[in-house]
CSV table of C-alpha atoms and ligand atoms in Angstrom, one decimal:
chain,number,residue,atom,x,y,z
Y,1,UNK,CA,-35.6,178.5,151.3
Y,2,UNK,CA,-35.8,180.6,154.0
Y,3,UNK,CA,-33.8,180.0,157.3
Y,4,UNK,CA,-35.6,178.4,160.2
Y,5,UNK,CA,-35.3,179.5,163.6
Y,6,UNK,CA,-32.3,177.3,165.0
Y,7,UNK,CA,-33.2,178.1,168.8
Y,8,UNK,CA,-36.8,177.1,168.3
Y,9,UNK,CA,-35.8,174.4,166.9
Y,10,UNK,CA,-33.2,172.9,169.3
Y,11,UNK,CA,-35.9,174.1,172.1
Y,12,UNK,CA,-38.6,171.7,170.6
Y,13,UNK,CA,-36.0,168.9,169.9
Y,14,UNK,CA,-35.3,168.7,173.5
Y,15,UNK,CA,-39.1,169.1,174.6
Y,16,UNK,CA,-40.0,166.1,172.4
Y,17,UNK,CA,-37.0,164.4,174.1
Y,18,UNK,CA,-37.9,165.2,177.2
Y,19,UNK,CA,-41.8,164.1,176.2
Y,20,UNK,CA,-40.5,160.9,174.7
Y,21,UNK,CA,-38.7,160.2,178.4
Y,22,UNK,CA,-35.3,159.7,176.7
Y,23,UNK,CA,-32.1,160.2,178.9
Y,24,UNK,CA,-31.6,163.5,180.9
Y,25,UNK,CA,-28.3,164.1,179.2
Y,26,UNK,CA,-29.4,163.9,175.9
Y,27,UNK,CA,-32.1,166.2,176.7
Y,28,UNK,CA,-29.5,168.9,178.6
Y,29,UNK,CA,-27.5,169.0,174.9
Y,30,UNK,CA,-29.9,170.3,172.9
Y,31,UNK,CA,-31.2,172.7,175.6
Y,32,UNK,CA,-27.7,174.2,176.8
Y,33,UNK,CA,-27.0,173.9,173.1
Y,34,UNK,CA,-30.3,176.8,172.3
Y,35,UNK,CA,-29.0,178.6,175.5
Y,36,UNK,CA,-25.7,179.6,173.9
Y,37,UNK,CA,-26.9,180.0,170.8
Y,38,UNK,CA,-30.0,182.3,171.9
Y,39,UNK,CA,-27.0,184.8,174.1
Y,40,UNK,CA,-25.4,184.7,170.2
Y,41,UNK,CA,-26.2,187.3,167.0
Y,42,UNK,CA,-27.8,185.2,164.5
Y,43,UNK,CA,-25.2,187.0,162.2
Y,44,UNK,CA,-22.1,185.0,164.4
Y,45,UNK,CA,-23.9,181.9,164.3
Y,46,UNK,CA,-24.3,181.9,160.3
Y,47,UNK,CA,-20.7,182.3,160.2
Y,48,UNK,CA,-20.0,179.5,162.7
Y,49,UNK,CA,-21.9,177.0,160.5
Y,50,UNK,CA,-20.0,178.6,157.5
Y,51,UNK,CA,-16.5,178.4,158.5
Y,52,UNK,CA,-17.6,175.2,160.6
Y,53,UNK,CA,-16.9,176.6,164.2
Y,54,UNK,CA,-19.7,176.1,166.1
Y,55,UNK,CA,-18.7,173.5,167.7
Y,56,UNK,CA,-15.8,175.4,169.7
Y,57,UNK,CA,-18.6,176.7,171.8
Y,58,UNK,CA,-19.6,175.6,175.1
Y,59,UNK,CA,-22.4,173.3,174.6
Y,60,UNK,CA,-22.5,173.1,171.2
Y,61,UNK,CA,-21.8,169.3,169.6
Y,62,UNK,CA,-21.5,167.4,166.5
Y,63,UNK,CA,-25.7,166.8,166.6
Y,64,UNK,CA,-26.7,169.9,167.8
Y,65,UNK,CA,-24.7,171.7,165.1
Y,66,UNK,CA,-25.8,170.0,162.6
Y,67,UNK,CA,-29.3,170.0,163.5
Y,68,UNK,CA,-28.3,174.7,163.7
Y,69,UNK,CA,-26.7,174.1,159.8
Y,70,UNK,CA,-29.8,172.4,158.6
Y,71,UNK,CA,-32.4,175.1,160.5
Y,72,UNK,CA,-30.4,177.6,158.8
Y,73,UNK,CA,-30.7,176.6,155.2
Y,74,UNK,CA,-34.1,176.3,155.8
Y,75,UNK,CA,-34.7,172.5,156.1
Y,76,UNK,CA,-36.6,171.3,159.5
Y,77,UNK,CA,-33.9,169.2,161.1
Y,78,UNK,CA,-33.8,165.4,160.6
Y,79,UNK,CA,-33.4,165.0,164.4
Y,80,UNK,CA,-36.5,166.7,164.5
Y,81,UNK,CA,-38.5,166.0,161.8
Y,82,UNK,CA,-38.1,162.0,162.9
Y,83,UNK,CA,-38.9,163.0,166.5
Y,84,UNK,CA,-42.0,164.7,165.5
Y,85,UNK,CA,-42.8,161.8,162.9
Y,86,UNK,CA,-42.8,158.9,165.5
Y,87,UNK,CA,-44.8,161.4,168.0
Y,88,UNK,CA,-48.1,160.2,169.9
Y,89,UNK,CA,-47.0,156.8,168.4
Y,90,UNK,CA,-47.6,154.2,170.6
Y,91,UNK,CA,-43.8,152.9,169.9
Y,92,UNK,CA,-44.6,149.5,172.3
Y,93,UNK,CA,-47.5,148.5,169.7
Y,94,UNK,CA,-45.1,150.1,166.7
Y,95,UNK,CA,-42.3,147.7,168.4
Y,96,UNK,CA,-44.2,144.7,168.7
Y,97,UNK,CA,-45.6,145.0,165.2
Y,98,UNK,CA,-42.1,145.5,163.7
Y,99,UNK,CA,-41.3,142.2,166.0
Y,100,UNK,CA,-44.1,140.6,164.4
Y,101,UNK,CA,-42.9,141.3,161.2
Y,102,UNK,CA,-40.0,139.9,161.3
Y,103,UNK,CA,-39.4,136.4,159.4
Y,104,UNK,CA,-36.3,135.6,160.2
Y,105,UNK,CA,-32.6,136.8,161.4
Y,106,UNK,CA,-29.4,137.8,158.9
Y,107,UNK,CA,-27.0,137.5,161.7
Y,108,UNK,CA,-26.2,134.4,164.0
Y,109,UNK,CA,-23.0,132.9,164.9
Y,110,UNK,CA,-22.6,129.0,165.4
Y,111,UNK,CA,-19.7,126.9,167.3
Y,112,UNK,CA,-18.0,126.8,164.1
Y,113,UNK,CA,-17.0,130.4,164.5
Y,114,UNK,CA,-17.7,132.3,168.1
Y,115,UNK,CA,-20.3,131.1,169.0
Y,116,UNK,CA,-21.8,128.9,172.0
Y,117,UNK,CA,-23.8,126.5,170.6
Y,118,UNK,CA,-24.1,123.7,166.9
Y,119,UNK,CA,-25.8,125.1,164.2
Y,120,UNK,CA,-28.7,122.5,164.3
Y,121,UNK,CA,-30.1,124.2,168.3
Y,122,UNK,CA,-29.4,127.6,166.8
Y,123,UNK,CA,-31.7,126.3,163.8
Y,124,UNK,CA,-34.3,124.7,166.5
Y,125,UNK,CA,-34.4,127.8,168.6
Y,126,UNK,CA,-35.1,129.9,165.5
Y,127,UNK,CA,-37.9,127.3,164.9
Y,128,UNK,CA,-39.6,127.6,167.9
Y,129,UNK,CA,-39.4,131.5,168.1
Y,130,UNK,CA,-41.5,131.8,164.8
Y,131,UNK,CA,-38.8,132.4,162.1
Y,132,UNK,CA,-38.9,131.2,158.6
Y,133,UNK,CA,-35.1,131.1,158.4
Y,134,UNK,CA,-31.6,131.6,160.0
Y,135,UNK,CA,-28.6,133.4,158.2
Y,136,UNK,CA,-25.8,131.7,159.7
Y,137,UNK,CA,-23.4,134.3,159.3
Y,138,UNK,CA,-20.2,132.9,161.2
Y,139,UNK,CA,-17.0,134.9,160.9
Y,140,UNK,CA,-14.1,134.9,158.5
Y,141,UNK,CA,-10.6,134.0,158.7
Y,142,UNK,CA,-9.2,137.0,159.7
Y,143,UNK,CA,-10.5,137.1,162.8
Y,144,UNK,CA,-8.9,134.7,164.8
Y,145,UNK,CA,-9.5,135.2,168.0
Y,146,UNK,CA,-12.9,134.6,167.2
Y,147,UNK,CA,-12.2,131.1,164.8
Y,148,UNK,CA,-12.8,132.5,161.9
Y,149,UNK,CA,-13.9,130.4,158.8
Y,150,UNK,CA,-11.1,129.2,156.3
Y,151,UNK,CA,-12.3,129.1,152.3
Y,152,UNK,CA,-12.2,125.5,153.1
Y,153,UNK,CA,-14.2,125.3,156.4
Y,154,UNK,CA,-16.7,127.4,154.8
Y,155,UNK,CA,-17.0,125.2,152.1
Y,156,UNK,CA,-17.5,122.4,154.6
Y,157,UNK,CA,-20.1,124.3,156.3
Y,158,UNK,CA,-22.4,124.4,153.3
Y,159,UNK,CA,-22.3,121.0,152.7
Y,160,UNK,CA,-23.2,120.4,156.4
Y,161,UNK,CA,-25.9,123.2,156.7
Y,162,UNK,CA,-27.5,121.6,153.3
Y,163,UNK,CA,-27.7,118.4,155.0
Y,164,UNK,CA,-28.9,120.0,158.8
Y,165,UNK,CA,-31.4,121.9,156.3
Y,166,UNK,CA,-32.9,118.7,154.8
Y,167,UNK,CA,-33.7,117.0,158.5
Y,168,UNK,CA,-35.6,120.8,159.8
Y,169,UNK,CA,-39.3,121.0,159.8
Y,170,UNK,CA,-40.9,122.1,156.3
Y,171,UNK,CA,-41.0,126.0,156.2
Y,172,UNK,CA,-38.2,126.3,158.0
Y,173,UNK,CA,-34.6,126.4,156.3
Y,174,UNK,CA,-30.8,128.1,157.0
Y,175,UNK,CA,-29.5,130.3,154.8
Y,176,UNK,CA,-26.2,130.4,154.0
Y,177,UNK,CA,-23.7,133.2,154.6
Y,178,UNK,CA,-20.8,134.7,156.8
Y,179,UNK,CA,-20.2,137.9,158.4
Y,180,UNK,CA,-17.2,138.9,156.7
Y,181,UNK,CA,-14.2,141.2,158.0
Y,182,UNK,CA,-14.1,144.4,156.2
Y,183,UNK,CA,-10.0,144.6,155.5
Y,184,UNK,CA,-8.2,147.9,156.2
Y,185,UNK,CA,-8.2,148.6,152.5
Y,186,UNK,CA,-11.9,148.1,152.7
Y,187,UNK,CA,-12.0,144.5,150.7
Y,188,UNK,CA,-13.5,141.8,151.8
Y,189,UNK,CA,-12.0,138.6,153.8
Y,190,UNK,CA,-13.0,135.4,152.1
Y,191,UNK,CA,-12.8,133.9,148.7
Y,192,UNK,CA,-15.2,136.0,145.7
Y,193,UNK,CA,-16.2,132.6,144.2
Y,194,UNK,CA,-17.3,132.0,147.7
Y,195,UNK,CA,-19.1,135.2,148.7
Y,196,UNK,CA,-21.3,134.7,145.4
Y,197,UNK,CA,-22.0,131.4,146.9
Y,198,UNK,CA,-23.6,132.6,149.2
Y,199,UNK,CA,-27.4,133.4,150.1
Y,200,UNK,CA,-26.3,136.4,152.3
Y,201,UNK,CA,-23.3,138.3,153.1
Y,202,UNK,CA,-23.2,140.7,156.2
Y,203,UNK,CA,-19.7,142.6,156.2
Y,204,UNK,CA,-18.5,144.2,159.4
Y,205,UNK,CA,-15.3,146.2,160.3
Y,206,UNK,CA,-13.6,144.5,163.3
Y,207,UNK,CA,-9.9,145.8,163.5
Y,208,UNK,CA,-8.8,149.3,163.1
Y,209,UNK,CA,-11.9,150.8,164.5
Y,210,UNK,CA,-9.6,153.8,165.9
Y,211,UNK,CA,-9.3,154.6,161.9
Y,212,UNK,CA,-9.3,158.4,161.2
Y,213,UNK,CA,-12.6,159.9,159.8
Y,214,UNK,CA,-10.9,159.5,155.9
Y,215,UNK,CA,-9.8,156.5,156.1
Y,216,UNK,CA,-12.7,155.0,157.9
Y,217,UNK,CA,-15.0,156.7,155.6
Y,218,UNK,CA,-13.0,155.0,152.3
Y,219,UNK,CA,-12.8,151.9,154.1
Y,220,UNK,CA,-16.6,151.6,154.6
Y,221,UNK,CA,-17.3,153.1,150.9
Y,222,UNK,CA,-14.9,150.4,149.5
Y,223,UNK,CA,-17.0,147.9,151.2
Y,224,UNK,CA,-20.3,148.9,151.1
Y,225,UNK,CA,-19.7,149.3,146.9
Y,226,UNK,CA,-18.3,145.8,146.7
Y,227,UNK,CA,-21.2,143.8,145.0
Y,228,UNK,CA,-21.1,140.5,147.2
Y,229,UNK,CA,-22.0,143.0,150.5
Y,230,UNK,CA,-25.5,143.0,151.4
Y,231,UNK,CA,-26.0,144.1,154.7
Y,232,UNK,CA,-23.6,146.2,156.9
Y,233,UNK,CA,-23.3,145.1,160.4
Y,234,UNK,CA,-22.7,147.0,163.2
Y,235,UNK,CA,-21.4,150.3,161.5
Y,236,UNK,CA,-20.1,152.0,164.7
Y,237,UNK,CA,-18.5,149.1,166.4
Y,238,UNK,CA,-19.5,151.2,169.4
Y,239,UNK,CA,-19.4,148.7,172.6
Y,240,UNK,CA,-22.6,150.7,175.9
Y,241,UNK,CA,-22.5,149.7,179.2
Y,242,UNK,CA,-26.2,150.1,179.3
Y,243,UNK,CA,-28.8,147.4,178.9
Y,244,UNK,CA,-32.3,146.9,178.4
Y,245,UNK,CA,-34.2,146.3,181.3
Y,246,UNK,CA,-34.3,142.4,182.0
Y,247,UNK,CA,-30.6,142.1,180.1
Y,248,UNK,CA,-28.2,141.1,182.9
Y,249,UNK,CA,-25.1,140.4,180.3
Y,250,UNK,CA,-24.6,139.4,176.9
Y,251,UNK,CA,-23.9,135.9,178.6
Y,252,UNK,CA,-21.0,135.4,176.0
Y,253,UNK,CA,-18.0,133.5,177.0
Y,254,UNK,CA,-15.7,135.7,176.5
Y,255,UNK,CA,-17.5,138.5,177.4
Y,256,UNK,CA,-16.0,141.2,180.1
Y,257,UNK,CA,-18.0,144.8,180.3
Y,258,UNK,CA,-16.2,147.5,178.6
Y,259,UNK,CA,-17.5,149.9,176.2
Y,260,UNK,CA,-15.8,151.8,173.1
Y,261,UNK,CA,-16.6,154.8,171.2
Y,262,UNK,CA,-18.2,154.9,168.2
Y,263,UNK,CA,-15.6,154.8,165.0
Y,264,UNK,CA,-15.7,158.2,163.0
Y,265,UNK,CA,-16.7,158.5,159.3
Y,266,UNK,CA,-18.8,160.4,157.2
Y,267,UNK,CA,-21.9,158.8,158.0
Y,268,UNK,CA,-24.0,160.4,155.5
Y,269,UNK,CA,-21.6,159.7,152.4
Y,270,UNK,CA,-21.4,155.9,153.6
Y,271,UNK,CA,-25.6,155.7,154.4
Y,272,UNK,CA,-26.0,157.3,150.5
Y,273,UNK,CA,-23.6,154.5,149.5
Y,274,UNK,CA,-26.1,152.3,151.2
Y,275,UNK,CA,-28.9,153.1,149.9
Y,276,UNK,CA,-27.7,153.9,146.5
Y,277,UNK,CA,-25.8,150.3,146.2
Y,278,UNK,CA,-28.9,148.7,147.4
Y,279,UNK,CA,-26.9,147.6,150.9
Y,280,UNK,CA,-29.0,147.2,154.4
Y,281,UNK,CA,-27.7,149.1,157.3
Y,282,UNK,CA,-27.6,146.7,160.6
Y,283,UNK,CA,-30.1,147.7,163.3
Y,284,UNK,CA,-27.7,145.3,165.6
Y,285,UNK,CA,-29.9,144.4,169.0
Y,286,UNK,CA,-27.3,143.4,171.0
Y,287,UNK,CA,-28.0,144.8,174.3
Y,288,UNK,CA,-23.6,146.1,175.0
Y,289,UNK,CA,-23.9,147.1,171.0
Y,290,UNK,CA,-27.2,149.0,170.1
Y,291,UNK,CA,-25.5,149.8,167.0
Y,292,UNK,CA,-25.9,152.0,164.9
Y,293,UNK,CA,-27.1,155.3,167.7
Y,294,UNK,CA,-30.4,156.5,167.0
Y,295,UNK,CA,-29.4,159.4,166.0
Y,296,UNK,CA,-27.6,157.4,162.7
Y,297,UNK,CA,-30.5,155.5,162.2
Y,298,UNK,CA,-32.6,158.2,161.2
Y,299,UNK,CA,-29.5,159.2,159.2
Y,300,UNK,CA,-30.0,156.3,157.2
Y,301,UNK,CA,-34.0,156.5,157.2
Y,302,UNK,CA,-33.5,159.9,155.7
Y,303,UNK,CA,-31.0,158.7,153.2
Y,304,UNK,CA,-33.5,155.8,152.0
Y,305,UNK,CA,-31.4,152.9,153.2
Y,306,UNK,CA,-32.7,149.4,153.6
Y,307,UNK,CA,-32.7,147.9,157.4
Y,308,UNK,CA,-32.2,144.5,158.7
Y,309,UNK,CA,-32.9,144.0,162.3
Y,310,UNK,CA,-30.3,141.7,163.6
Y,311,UNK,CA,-29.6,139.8,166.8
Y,312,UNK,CA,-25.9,138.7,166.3
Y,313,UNK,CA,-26.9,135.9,168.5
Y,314,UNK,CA,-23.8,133.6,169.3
Y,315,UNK,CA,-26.4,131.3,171.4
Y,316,UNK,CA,-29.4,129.9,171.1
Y,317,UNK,CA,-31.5,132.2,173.4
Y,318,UNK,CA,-29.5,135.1,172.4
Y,319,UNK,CA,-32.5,134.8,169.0
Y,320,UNK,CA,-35.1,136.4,171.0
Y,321,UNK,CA,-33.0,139.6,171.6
Y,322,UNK,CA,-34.5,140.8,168.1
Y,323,UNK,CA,-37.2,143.1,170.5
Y,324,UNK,CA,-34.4,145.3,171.5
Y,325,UNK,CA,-33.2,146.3,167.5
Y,326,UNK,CA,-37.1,146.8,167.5
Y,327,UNK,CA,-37.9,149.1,170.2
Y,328,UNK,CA,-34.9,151.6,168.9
Y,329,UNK,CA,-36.2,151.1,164.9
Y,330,UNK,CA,-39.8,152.0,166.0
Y,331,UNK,CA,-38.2,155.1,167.9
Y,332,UNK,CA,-36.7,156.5,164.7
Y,333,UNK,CA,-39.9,155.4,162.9
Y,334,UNK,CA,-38.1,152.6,160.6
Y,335,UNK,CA,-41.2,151.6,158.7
Y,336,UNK,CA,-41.5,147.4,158.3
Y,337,UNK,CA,-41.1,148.1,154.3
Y,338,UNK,CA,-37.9,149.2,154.8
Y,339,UNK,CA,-36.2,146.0,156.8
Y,340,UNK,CA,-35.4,143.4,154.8
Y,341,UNK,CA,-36.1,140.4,157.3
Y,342,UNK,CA,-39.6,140.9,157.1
Y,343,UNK,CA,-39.7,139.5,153.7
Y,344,UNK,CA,-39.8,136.0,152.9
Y,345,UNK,CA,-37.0,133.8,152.2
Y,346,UNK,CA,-36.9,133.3,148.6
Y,347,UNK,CA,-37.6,137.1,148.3
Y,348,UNK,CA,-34.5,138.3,150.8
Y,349,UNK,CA,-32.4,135.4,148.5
Y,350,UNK,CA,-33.1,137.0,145.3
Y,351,UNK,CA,-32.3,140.3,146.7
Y,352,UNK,CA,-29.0,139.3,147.3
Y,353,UNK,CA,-28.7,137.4,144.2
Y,354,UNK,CA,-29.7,140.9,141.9
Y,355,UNK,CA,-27.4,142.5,143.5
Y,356,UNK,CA,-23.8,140.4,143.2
M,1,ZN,ZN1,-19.3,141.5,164.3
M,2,ZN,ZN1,-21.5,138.9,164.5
């Protein structure tokens, strides 16, 4: 293939950007990024993306230089070519529709773990906004500060969502399942016998999250390739200050506003993994998470991955917060087909199931 133009292609990233009314800053990068590049002989540039330099110059980041590398081997940029897929989209219909399509949630927390509130009001809540079922997904025992579920309170907890399940309305039910800790050495933190147990298992890396990019990336591969993993949750760990409009906090206990950078790994390798193993990738809607970026979402839309649109409520009204995951999967055009809570309960089950 022929090269593209990479200063064309920056140029109309950041008009769509700027079109699309996203953040000022965001918009600046890819411009100031074509301004250094344009001063540059395309001859230095090809050896910047060769030698993987580009980056030392001012302006120039980790997006923006990827986005120059793919132009120049000819391929239109996934930042673009997402941009200008979602474009004249009306994304509030597109997010409402995706919210529509929902039929349930893969990640909740109960008092048992973390959360606020018994399991039977985050069931009842769930009822009354529409669902077809709850994953209850408290965590595991690693964590905890945050309570986490023994082999043996686990096992409880079946036995006691089987009985809360038999007293819900018809159409309605819990699944089971638990959000597990994904270990340093990338294994999983709760009994094997017990994962296979259960109808859903959402792994998540907690501790660590300063890992370097290698070990990070080995971590995540080890867990995403472990057959009792079926969703990934919140991939960056990355903590924002900012929230949706209407959002005044996460209204968590133990909540205090702080943020954290994203964890580093190969995104693409572990996204692959994903979508190669069969595994969703979290679109997490809490409002302080927004996890994975955008920009990592249409990573993973490229790569083919599955979604699941996840509120990681740990109370009741925390359900409804599903919108949010929404309005940023209709931005990178996550088509409903792709996220696996829009299917039906016995369908997302057997999912699962195939793939232990
Ligand atoms: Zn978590
Ligand atoms: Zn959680």
């Amino acid at each position: 293939m022929t090269a593209r133009d990479p200063v064309a292609d920056l140029r109309r990233i950041a008009f769509l950007l700027e079109r699309a009314n996203e953040a000022t800053y965001r918009v600046r990068a890819f411009r100031s990024a074509a301004n250094t590049l344009a001063g540059l002989p395309a001859k230095e540039v090809a050896e910047r993306v060769r030698t993987g330099k580009l980056t030392e110059l001012a302006g120039v980041g980790d997006v923006t230089a990827r986005c120059v590398a793919e132009s120049l081997t000819g391929e239109e940029p996934v930042y673009l070519r997402r941009l200008v897929a979602t474009e004249g989209t009306d994304l509030d219909a597109a997010a409402t529709a995706l919210r529509d399509a929902l039929r349930g949630d893969c990640h909740t927390h109960s008092d048992w773990s973390d959360g606020g509130s018994p399991i039977e009001e985050m069931a009842l809540a769930a009822v009354e906004l529409g669902h077809e079922y709850l994953v209850l997904t408290d965590h595991s025992p690693r964590l905890k500060v945050a309570r986490g579920l023994t082999a043996d309170r686990l096992r409880r907890q079946l036995d006691h969502v089987a009985a809360v399940n038999a007293a819900l309305p018809k159409g309605f039910r819990i699944l089971t399942g638990v959000e597990v800790d994904i270990l340093a050495d990338g294994s999983l933190d709760q009994d094997e016998e017990l994962l296979a147990r259960l109808d859903v298992v959402v792994g998540s890396v907690h501790s660590g999250l300063n890992d370097d990019r290698a070990k990070m990336t080995r971590r995540m591969l080890a867990a995403v390739t472990n057959p009792h993993l079926d969703i990934l949750g919140h991939c960056t760990g990355r903590l924002v200050a900012s929230r949706p409009a209407g959002v005044k906090g996460p209204g968590d206990r133990a909540h205090r506003p702080r943020t954290r950078a994203e964890s580093d790994f190969d995104a693409d390798a572990v996204f692959a993994a994903c979508a190669e193993r069969g595994v969703a990738v979290e679109i997490n809607s809490r409002p302080e998470r927004q996890d994975p970026p955008k920009r990592l979402i249409r990573r993973a839309l490229e790569a083919g991955c599955r979604f699941a649109i996840n509120t990681d409520a740990h109370a009741p009204g925390q359900l409804d917060w599903q919108r949010f995951g929404c309005e940023r999967a209709a931005l990178c055009g996550v088509p409903a087909d792709r996220v696996v809570n829009t299917w039906k309960a016995d369908r997302l089950v057997r999912w699962a199931r195939t793939r232990r």
